[in-house]
Coordinates of C-alpha atoms and ligand atoms in Angstrom, one line a residue:
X1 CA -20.4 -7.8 -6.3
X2 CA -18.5 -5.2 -8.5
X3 CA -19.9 -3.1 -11.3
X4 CA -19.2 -5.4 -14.1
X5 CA -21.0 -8.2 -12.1
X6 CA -23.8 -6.2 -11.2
X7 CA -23.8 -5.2 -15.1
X8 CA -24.1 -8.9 -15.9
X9 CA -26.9 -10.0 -13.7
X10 CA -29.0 -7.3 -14.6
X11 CA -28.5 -7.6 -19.0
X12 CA -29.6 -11.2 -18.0
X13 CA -33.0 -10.0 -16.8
X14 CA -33.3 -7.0 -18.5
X15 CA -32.8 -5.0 -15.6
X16 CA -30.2 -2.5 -16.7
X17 CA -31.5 0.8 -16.2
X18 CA -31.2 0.3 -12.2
X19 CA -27.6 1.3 -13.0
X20 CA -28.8 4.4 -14.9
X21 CA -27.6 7.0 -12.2
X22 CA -24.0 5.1 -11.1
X23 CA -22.2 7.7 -12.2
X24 CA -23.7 10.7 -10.2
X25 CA -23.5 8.3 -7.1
X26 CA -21.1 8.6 -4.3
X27 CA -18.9 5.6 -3.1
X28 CA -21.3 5.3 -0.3
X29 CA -24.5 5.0 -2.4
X30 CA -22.6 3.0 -5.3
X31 CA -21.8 0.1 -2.8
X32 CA -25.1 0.5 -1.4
X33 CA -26.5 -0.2 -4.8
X34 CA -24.4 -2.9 -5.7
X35 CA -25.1 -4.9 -2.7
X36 CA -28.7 -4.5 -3.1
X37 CA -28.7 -6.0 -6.6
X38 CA -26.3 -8.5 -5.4
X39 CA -29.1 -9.7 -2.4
X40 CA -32.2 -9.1 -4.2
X41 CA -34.3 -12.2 -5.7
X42 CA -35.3 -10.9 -8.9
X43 CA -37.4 -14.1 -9.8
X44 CA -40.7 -13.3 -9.1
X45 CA -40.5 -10.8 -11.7
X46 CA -41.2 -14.1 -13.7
X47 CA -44.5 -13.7 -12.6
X48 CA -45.5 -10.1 -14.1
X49 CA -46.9 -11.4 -17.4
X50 CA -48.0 -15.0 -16.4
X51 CA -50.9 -14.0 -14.6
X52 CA -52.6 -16.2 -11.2
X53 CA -51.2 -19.9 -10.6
X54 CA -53.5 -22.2 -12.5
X55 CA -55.7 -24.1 -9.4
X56 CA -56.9 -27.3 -9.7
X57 CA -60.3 -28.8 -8.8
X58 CA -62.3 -27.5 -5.9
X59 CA -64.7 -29.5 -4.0
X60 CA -66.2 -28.3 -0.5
X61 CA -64.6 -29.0 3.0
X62 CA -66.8 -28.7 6.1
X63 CA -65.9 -27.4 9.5
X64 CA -66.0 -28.3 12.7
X65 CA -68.4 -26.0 13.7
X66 CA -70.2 -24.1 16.8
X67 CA -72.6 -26.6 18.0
X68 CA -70.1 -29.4 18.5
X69 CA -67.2 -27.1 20.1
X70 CA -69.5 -25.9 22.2
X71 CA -70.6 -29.6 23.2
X72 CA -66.9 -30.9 23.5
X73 CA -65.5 -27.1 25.1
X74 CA -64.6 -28.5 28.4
X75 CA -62.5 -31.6 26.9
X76 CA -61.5 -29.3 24.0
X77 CA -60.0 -26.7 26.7
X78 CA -58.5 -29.2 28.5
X79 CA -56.2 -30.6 25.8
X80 CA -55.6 -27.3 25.3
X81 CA -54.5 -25.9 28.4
X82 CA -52.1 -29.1 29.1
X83 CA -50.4 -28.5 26.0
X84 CA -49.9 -24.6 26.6
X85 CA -48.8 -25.6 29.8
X86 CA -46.5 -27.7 28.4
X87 CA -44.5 -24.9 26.5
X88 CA -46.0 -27.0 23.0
X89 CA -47.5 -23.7 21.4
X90 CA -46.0 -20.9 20.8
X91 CA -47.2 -17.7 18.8
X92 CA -46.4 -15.7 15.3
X93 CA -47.3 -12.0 14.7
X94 CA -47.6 -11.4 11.2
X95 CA -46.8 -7.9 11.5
X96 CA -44.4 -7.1 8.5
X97 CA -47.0 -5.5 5.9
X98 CA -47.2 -2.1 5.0
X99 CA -50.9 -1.2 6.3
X100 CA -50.9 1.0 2.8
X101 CA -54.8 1.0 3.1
X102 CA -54.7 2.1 6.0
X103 CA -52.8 4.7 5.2
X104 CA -50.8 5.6 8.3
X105 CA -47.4 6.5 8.9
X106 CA -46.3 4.1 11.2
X107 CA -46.7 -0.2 11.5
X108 CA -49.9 -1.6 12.3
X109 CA -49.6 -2.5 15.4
X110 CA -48.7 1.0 16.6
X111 CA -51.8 2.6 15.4
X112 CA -54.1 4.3 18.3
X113 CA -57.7 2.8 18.5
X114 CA -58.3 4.5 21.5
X115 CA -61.5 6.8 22.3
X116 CA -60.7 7.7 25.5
X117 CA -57.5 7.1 26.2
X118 CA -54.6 5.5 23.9
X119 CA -55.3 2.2 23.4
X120 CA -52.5 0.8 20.4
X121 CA -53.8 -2.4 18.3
X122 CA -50.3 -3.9 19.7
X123 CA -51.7 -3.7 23.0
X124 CA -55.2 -5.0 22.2
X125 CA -53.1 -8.5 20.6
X126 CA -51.0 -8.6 24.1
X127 CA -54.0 -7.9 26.5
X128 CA -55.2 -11.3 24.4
X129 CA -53.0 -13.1 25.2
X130 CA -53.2 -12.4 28.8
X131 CA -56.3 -13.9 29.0
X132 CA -54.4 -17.5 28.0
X133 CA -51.7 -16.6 30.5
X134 CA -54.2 -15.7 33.3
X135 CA -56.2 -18.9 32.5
X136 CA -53.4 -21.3 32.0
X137 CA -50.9 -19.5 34.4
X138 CA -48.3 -19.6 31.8
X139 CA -46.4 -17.5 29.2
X140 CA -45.8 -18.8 25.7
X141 CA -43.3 -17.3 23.4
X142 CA -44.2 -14.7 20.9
X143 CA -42.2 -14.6 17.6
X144 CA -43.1 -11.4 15.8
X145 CA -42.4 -10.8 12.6
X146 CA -41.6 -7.7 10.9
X147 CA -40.0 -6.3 7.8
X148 CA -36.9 -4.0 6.8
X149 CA -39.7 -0.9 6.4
X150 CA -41.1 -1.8 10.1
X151 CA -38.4 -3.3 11.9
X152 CA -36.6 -0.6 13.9
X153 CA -40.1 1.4 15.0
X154 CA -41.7 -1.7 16.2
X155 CA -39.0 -2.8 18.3
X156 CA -38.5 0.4 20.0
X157 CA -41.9 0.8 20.7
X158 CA -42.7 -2.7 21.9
X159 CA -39.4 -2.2 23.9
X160 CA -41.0 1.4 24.8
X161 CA -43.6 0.4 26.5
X162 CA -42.5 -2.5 28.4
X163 CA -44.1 -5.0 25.7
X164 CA -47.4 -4.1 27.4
X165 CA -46.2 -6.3 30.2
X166 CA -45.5 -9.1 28.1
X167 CA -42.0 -10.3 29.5
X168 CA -39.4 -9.4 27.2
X169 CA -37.4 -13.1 27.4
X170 CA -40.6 -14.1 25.7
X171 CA -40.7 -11.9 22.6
X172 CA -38.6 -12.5 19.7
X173 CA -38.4 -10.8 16.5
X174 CA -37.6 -11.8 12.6
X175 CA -37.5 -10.1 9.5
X176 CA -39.1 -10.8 6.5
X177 CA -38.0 -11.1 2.8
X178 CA -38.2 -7.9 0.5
X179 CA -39.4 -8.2 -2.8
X180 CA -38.3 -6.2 -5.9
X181 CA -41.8 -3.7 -7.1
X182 CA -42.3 -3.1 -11.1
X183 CA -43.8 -2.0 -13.8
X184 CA -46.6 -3.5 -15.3
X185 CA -43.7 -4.5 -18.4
X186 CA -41.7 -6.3 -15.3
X187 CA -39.2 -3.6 -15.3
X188 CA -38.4 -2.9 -11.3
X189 CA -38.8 0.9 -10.5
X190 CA -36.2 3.0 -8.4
X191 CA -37.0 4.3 -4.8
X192 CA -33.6 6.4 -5.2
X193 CA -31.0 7.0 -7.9
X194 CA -29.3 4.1 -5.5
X195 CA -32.2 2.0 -4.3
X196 CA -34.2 -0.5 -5.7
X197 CA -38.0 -0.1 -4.7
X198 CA -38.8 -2.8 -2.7
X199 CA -41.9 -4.3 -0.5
X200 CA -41.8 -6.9 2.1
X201 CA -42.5 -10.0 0.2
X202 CA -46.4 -11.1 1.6
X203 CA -46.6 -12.7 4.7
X204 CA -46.4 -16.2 3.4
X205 CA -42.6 -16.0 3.9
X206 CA -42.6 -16.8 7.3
X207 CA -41.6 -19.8 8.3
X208 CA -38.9 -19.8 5.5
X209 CA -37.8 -16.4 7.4
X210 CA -38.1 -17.7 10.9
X211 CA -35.8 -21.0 10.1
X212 CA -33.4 -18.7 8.6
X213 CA -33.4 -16.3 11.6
X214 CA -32.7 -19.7 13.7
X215 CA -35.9 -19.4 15.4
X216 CA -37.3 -22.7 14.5
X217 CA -34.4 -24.4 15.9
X218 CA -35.0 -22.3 19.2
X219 CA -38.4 -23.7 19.3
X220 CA -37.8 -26.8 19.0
X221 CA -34.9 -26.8 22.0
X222 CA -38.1 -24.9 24.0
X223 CA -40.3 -27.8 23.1
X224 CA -42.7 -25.6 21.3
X225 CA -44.6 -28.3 18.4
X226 CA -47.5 -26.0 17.7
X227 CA -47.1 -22.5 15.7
X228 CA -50.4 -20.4 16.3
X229 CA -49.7 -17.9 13.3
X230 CA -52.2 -14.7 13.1
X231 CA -52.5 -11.1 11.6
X232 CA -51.8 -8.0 13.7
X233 CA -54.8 -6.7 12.0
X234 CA -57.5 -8.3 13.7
X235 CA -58.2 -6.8 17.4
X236 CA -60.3 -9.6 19.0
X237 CA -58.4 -12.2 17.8
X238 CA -57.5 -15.0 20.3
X239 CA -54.3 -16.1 20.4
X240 CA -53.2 -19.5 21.8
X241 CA -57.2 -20.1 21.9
X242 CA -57.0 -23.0 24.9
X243 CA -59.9 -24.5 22.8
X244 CA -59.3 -24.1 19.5
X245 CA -55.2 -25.7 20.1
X246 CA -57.0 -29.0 21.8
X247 CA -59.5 -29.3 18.7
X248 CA -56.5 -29.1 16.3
X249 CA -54.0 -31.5 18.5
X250 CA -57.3 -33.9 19.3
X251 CA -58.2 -34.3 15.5
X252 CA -54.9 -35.1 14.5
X253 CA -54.3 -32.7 11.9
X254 CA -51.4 -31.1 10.5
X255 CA -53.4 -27.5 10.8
X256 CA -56.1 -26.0 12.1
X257 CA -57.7 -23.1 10.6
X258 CA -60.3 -20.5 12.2
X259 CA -63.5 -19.7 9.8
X260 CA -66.4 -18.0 10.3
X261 CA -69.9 -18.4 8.9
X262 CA -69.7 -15.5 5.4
X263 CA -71.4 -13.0 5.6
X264 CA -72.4 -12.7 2.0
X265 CA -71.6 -15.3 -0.9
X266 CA -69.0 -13.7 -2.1
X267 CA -67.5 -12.0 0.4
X268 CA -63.7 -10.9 0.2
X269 CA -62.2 -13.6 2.5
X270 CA -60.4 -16.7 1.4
X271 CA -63.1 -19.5 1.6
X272 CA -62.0 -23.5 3.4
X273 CA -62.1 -26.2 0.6
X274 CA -60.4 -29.0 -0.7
X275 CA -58.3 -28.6 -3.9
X276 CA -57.3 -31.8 -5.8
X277 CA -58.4 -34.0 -2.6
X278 CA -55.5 -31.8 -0.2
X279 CA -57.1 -28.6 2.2
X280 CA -56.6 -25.5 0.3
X281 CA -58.1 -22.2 0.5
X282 CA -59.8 -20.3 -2.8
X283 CA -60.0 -17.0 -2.9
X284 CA -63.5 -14.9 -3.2
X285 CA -62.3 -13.7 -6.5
X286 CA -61.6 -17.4 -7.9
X287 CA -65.3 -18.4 -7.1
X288 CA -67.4 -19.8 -10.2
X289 CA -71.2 -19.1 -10.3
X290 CA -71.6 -23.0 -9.5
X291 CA -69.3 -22.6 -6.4
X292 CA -71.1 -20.1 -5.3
X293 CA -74.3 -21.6 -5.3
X294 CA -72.9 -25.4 -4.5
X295 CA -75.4 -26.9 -1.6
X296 CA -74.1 -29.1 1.2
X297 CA -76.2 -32.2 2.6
X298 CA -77.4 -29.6 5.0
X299 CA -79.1 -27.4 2.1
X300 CA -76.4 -24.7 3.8
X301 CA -74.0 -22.8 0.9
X302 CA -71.5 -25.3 0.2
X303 CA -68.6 -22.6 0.4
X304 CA -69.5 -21.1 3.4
X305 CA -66.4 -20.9 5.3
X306 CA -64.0 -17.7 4.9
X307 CA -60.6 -17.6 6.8
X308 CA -59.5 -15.1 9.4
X309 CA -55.6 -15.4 9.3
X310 CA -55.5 -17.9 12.1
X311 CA -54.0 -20.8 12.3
X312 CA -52.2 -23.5 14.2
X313 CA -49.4 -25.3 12.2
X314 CA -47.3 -28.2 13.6
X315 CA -43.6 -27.2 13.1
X316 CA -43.0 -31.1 12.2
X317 CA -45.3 -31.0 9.4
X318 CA -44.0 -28.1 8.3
X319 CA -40.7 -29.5 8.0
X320 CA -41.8 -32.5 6.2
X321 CA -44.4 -31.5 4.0
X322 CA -43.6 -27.9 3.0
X323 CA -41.9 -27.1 0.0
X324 CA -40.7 -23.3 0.6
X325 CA -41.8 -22.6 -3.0
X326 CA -45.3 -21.1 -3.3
X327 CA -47.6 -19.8 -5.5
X328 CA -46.5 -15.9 -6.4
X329 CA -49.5 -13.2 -6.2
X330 CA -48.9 -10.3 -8.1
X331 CA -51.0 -7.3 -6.8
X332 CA -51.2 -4.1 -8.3
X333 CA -50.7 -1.4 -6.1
X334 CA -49.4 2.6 -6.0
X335 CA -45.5 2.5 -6.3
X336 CA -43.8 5.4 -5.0
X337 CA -40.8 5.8 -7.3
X338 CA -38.0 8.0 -9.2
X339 CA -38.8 8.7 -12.6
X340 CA -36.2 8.4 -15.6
X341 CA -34.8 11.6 -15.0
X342 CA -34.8 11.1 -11.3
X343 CA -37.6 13.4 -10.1
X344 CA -39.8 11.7 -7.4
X345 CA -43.0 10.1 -8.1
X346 CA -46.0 9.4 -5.6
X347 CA -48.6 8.0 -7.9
X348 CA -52.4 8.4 -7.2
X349 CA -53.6 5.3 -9.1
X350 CA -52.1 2.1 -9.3
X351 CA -48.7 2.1 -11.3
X352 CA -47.6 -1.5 -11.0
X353 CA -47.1 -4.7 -9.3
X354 CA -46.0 -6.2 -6.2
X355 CA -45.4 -9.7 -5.8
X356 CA -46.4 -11.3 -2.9
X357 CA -46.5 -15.5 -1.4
X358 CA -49.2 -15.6 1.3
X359 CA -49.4 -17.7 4.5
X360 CA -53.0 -19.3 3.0
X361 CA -51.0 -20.9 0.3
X362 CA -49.8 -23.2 2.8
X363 CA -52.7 -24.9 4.0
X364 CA -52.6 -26.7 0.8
X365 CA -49.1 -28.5 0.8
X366 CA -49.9 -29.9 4.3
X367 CA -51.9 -33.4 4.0
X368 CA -55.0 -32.5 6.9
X369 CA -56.5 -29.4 8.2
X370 CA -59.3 -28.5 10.5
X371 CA -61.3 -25.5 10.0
X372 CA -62.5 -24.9 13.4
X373 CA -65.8 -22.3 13.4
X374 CA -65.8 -19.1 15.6
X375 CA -68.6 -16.5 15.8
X376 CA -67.5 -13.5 13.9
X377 CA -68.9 -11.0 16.0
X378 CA -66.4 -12.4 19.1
X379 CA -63.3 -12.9 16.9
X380 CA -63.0 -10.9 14.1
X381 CA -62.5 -7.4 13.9
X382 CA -60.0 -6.7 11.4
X383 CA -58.4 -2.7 10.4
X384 CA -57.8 -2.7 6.8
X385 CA -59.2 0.4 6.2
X386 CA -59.9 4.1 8.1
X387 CA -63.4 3.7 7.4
X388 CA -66.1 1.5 6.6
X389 CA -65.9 -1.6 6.4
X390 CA -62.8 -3.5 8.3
X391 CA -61.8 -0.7 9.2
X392 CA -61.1 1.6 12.7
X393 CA -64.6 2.1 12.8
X394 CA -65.7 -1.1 12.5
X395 CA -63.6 -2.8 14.7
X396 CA -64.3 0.0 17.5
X397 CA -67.9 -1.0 17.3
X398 CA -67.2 -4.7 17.7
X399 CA -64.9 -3.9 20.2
X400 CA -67.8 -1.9 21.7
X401 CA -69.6 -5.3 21.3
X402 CA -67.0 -7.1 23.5
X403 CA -67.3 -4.9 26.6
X404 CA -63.6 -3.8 25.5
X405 CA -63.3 0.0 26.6
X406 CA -61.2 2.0 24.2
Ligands
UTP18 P1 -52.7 -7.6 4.6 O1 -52.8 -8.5 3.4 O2 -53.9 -7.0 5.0 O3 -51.6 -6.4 4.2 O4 -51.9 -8.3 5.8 P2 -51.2 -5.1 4.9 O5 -49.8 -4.8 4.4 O6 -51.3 -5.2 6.4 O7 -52.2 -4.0 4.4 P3 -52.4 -3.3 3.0 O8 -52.8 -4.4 2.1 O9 -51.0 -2.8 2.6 O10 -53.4 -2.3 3.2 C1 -52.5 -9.3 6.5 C2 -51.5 -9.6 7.6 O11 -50.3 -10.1 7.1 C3 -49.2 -9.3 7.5 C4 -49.8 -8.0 7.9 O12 -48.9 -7.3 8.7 C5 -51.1 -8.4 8.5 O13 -50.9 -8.9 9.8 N1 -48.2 -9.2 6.4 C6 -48.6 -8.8 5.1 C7 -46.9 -9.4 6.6 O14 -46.5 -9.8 7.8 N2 -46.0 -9.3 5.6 C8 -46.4 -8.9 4.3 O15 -45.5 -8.8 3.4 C9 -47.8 -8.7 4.1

């Protein structure tokens, strides 16, 4: 793309003012520019004054929960160790988000939780999925995916440390999307007199990434049907659960989803339900009053499922039912940026939005899902935050909980 192009596409959008500092730029940083504006999707700028995706009606979903899969374990594991055994599942590391509330330098998964010695929340995931190996005495693939800010460290530390003895034929990585960062007007803000600020895109680009990066059609010649998809974030959180795959492939669905019982009605996890008669997922924020205090036959809260980022997706219902375009979330956040006479600004409140499609959005284009009920203190431990709650501290403790020494 030359100048005058670049010029064009940005009048269209009222974008112009990325070009503000062309002339002070060397030949180096101009093409560097112009390339970026060339690749980046500036549509879900669309989004900035629109506001949420309008949802349509709710009505509860139920689970299949503790006391049953505890009943049906055995023929649950079963199913699940012959398919695993079978090379039908593989695994997806969501590991491509910035961690920003966590507020450390590096990814996610690199981060020490370690008391007494280093133990990184990369190696927590991969001792987890030992456990599967050990039980089913084989490896499944691991496709992790990680974004332009995260790439490089990740790899070299995975690579580093021998993948935590993970066999490297088994671990493949993809990037994610980037997403232009704006104003609250819509206006993108500059990173660099050359560079458009960006952020990776939410982590609901991922199977649109992974096809792109070829990695669906590697699957498929491994003979891998079933995606287990989770969040680096959570450090007790089974992967390639032998029992959770066989009650997903033994209902028949086209997903299964972990949940756990809430802790509090209107706590901030995504909560199961059906939307318009398809599986969907409601956020905490986007309960009514009524949802909230909706009753099943049971007299139980009729909302009372929140998802953990965990889910098994068939690749062939993927293919068939998903339609790549999703709901946008725009989230205001702190955007780090240049100001208009190029000074550098690191804001201490929020400044602006990112826009973001998330893997939960999903669930509701497929035609069947099975929320699948784990106990919360075995299985969810997730590091949003430092301190508090899911946070370091937290997780530590439930780790604690486990008999997991850090
Ligand atoms: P979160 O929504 O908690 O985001 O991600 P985050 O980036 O890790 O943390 P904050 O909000 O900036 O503090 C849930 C999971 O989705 C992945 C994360 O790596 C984590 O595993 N994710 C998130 C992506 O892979 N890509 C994204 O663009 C966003």
């Amino acid at each position: 793309m030359n100048y005058e192009e670049a010029c064009q596409k940005l009048a269209a959008i009222d974008q112009l003012h990325v070009l503000k500092f062309y002339d002070e730029l060397t030949a180096e940083q101009r093409a560097d520019l112009l390339s970026q504006i060339e690749n980046t999707d500036f549509s879900a700028l669309e989004n900035c004054h629109k506001g949420g995706t309008k949802r349509g009606e709710f009505a509860p979903l139920g689970a299949l929960e503790l006391p049953e899969i505890e009943e049906k374990k055995e023929y649950f594991t079963q199913i699940g160790v012959k398919a695993i055994q079978e090379g039908k599942v593989g695994a997806v590391l969501l590991a491509g988000g910035m961690g920003t509330r966590l507020g450390s330098d590096g990814p996610k998964g690199v981060y020490d939780i370690g008391l007494t010695h280093p133990v990184y929340i990369f190696e927590r995931l991969i001792e987890n999925m030992m456990d599967v190996v050990r039980q089913t005495g084989t490896y499944f693939h691991l496709f992790v995916m990680t974004s332009d800010k995260n790439d490089a460290v990740t790899r070299a530390f995975l690579k580093e440390k021998d993948y935590f003895g993970y066999p490297e034929k088994y671990v493949h990585f993809f990037l994610q999307k980037m997403a232009p960062a704006s104003d609250y007007d819509g206006h993108v803000y500059l990173e660099e007199k050359y560079k458009i600020s960006t952020s990776p895109n939410g982590n609901g680009g991922w199977f649109t990434s992974m096809q792109e990066a070829g990695l669906t059609a590697y699957a498929h010649e491994q003979g891998i049907e079933w995606l287990n998809i989770f969040a680096v974030d959570n450090v007790l959180q089974h992967i390639a659960d032998p029992v959770f795959v066989g009650a997903t492939l033994d209902s028949g669905v086209s997903v299964g989803a972990k949940v756990v019982h809430k802790n509090a009605p209107r706590e901030g996890v995504g909560v199961m339900c059906l939307e318009d008669g398809r599986p969907s997922i409601v956020e905490y924020y986007e309960l009514t009053d009524e949802m909230v205090e909706a009753k099943n036959e049971k007299g139980e809260p009729a909302y009372n499922f929140g998802v953990i980022l965990n889910y098994i997706f068939n690749i062939h219902a993927l293919e068939t039912l998903f339609k790549g375009k999703m709901p946008c979330h725009v989230v205001e956040k702190k955007i780090p940026h240049i100001d208009e006479n190029g000074v550098h600004i690191e804001p201490e409140s929020p400044n602006g939005y990112k826009y973001e499609e998330l893997v939960l959005d999903m669930i509701h284009q497929l035609d069947t899902c099975l929320p699948f009920e784990v106990e919360r203190e075995r299985e969810f431990a997730p590091i949003k935050n430092r301190t508090g709650v899911d946070s370091v501290e937290s997780a530590r403790a439930l780790c604690e909980k486990n008999g997991i020494v850090l």
